[in-house]
JSON list of C-alpha atoms in Angstrom, two decimals:
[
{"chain": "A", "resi": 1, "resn": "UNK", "atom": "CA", "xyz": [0.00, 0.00, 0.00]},
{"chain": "A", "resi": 2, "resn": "UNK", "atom": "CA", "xyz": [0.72, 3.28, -0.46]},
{"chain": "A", "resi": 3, "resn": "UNK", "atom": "CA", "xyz": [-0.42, 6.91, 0.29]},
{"chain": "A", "resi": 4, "resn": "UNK", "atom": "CA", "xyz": [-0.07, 10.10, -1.60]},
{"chain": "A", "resi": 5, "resn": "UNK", "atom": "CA", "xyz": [1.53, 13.32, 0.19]},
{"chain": "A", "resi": 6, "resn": "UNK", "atom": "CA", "xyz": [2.43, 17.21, -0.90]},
{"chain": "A", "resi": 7, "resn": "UNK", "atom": "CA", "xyz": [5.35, 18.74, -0.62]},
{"chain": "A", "resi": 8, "resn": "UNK", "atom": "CA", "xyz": [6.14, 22.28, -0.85]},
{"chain": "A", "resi": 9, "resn": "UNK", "atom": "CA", "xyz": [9.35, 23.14, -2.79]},
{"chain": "A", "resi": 10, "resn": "UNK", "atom": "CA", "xyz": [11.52, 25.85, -3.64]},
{"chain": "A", "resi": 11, "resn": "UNK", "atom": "CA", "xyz": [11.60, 27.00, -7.48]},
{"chain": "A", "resi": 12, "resn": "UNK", "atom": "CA", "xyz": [15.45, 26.01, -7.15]},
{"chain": "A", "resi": 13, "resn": "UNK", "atom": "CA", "xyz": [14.73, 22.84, -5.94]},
{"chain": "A", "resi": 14, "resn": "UNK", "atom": "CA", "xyz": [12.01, 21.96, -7.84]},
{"chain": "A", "resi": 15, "resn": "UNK", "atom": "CA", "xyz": [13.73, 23.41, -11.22]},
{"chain": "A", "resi": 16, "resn": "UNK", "atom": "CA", "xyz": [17.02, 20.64, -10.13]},
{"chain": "A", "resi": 17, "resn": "UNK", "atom": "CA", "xyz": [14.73, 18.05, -9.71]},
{"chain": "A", "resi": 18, "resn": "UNK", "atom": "CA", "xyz": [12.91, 18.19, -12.59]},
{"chain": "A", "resi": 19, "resn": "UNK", "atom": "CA", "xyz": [16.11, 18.88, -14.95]},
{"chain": "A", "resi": 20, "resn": "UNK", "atom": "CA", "xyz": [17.85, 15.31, -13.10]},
{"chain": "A", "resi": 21, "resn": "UNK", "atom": "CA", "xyz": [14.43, 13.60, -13.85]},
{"chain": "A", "resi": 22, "resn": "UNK", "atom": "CA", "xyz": [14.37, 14.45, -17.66]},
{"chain": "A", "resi": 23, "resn": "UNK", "atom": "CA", "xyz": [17.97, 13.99, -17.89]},
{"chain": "A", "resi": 24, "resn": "UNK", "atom": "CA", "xyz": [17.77, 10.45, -16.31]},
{"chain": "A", "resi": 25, "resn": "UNK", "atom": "CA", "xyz": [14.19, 9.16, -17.49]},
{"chain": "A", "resi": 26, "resn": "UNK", "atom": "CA", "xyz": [12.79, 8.27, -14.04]},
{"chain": "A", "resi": 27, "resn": "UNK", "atom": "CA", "xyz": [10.09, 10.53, -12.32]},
{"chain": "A", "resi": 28, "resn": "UNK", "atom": "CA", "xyz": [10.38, 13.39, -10.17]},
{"chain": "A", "resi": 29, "resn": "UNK", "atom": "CA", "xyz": [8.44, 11.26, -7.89]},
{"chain": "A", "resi": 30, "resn": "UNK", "atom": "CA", "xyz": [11.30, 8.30, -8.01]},
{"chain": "A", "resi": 31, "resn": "UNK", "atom": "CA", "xyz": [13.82, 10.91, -6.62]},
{"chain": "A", "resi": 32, "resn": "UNK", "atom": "CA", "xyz": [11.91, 12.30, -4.27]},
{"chain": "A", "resi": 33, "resn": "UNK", "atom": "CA", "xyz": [10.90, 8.68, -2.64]},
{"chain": "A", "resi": 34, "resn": "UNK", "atom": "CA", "xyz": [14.52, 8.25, -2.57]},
{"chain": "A", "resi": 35, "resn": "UNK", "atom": "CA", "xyz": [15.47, 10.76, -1.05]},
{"chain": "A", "resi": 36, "resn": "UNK", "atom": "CA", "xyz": [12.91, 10.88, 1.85]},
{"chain": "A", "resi": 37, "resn": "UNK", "atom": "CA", "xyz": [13.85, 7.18, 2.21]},
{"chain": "A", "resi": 38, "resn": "UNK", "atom": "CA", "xyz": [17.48, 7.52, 2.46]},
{"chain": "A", "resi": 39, "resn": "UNK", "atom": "CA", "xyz": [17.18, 10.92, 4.66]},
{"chain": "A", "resi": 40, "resn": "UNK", "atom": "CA", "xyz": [14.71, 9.06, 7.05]},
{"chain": "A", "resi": 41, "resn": "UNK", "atom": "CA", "xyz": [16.83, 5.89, 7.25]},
{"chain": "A", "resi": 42, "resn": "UNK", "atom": "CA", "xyz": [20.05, 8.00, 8.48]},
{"chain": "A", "resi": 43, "resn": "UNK", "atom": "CA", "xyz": [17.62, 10.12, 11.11]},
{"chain": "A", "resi": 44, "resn": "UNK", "atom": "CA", "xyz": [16.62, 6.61, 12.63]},
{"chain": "A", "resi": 45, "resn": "UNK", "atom": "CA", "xyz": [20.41, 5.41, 12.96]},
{"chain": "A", "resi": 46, "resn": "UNK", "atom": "CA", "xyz": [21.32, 9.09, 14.18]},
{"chain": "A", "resi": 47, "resn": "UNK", "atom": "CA", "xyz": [18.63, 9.09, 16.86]},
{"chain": "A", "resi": 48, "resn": "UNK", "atom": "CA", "xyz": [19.65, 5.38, 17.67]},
{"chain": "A", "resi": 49, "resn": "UNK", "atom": "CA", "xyz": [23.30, 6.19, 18.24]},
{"chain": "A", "resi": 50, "resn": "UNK", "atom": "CA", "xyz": [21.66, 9.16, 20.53]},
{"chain": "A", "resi": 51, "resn": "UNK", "atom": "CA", "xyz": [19.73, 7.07, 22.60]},
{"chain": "A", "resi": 52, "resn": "UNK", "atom": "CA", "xyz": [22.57, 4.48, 23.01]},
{"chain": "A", "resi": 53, "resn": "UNK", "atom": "CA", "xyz": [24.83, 7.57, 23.83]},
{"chain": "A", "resi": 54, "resn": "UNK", "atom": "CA", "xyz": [22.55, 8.29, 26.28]},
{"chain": "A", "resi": 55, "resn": "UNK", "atom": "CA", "xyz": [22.46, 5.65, 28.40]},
{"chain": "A", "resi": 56, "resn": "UNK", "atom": "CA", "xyz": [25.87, 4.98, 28.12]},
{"chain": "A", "resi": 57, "resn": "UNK", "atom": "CA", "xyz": [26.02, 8.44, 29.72]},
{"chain": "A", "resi": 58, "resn": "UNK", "atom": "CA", "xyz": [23.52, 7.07, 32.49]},
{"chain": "A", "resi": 59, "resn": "UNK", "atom": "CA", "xyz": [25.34, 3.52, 32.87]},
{"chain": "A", "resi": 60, "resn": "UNK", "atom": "CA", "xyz": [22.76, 1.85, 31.67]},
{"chain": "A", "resi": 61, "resn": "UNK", "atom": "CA", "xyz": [24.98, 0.79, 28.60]},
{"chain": "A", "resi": 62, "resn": "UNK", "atom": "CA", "xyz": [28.42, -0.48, 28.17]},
{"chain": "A", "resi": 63, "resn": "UNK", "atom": "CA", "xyz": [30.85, -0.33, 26.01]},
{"chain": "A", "resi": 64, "resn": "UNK", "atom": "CA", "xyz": [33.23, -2.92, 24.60]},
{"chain": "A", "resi": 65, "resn": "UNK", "atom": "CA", "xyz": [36.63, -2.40, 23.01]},
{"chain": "A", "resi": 66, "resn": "UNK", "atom": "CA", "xyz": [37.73, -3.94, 20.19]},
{"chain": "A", "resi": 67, "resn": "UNK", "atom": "CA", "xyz": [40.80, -6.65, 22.06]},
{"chain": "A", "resi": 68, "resn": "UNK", "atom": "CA", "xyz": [37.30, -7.68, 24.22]},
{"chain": "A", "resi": 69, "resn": "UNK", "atom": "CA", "xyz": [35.44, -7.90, 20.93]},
{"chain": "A", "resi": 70, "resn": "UNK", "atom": "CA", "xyz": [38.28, -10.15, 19.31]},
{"chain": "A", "resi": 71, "resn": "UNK", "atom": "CA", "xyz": [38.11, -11.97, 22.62]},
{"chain": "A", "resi": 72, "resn": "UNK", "atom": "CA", "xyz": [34.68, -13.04, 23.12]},
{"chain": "A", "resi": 73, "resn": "UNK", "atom": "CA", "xyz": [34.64, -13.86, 19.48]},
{"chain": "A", "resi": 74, "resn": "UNK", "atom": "CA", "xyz": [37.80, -15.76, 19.29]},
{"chain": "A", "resi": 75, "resn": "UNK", "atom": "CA", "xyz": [39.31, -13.84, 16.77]},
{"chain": "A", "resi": 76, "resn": "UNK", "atom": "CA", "xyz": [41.86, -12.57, 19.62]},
{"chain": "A", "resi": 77, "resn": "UNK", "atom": "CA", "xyz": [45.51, -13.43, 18.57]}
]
């Protein structure tokens, strides 16, 4: 499924958009799907790395270095 939104753009913006979509032969549409996708995909890992940041900061999380990483995987020399 999906739903149908509006978004408001500059001239500029718009103007870039539509020149890359005629130059490339996809849709205005296909680049603007992929670019919310991507965008939203790197504000979920940046407010992920926040939250584990976080509670880091609070002790609630730990950290590992990388010789206990190699360790408890047996990849340790």
């Amino acid at each position: 499924m999906s739903r149908q939104t509006a978004v408001r753009l500059t001239d500029e913006t718009y103007e870039r958009l539509k020149a890359l979509a005629e130059k490339t032969g996809r849709t205005a549409t296909f680049y603007i799907r992929e670019a919310i996708e991507q965008h939203l995909e790197d504000l979920e890992d940046l407010y992920l790395a926040e939250q584990t940041l976080a509670q880091v900061r609070e002790g609630k999380e730990r950290t590992y270095s990388l010789d206990e990483v190699e360790r408890d995987l047996g990849l340790a020399d």
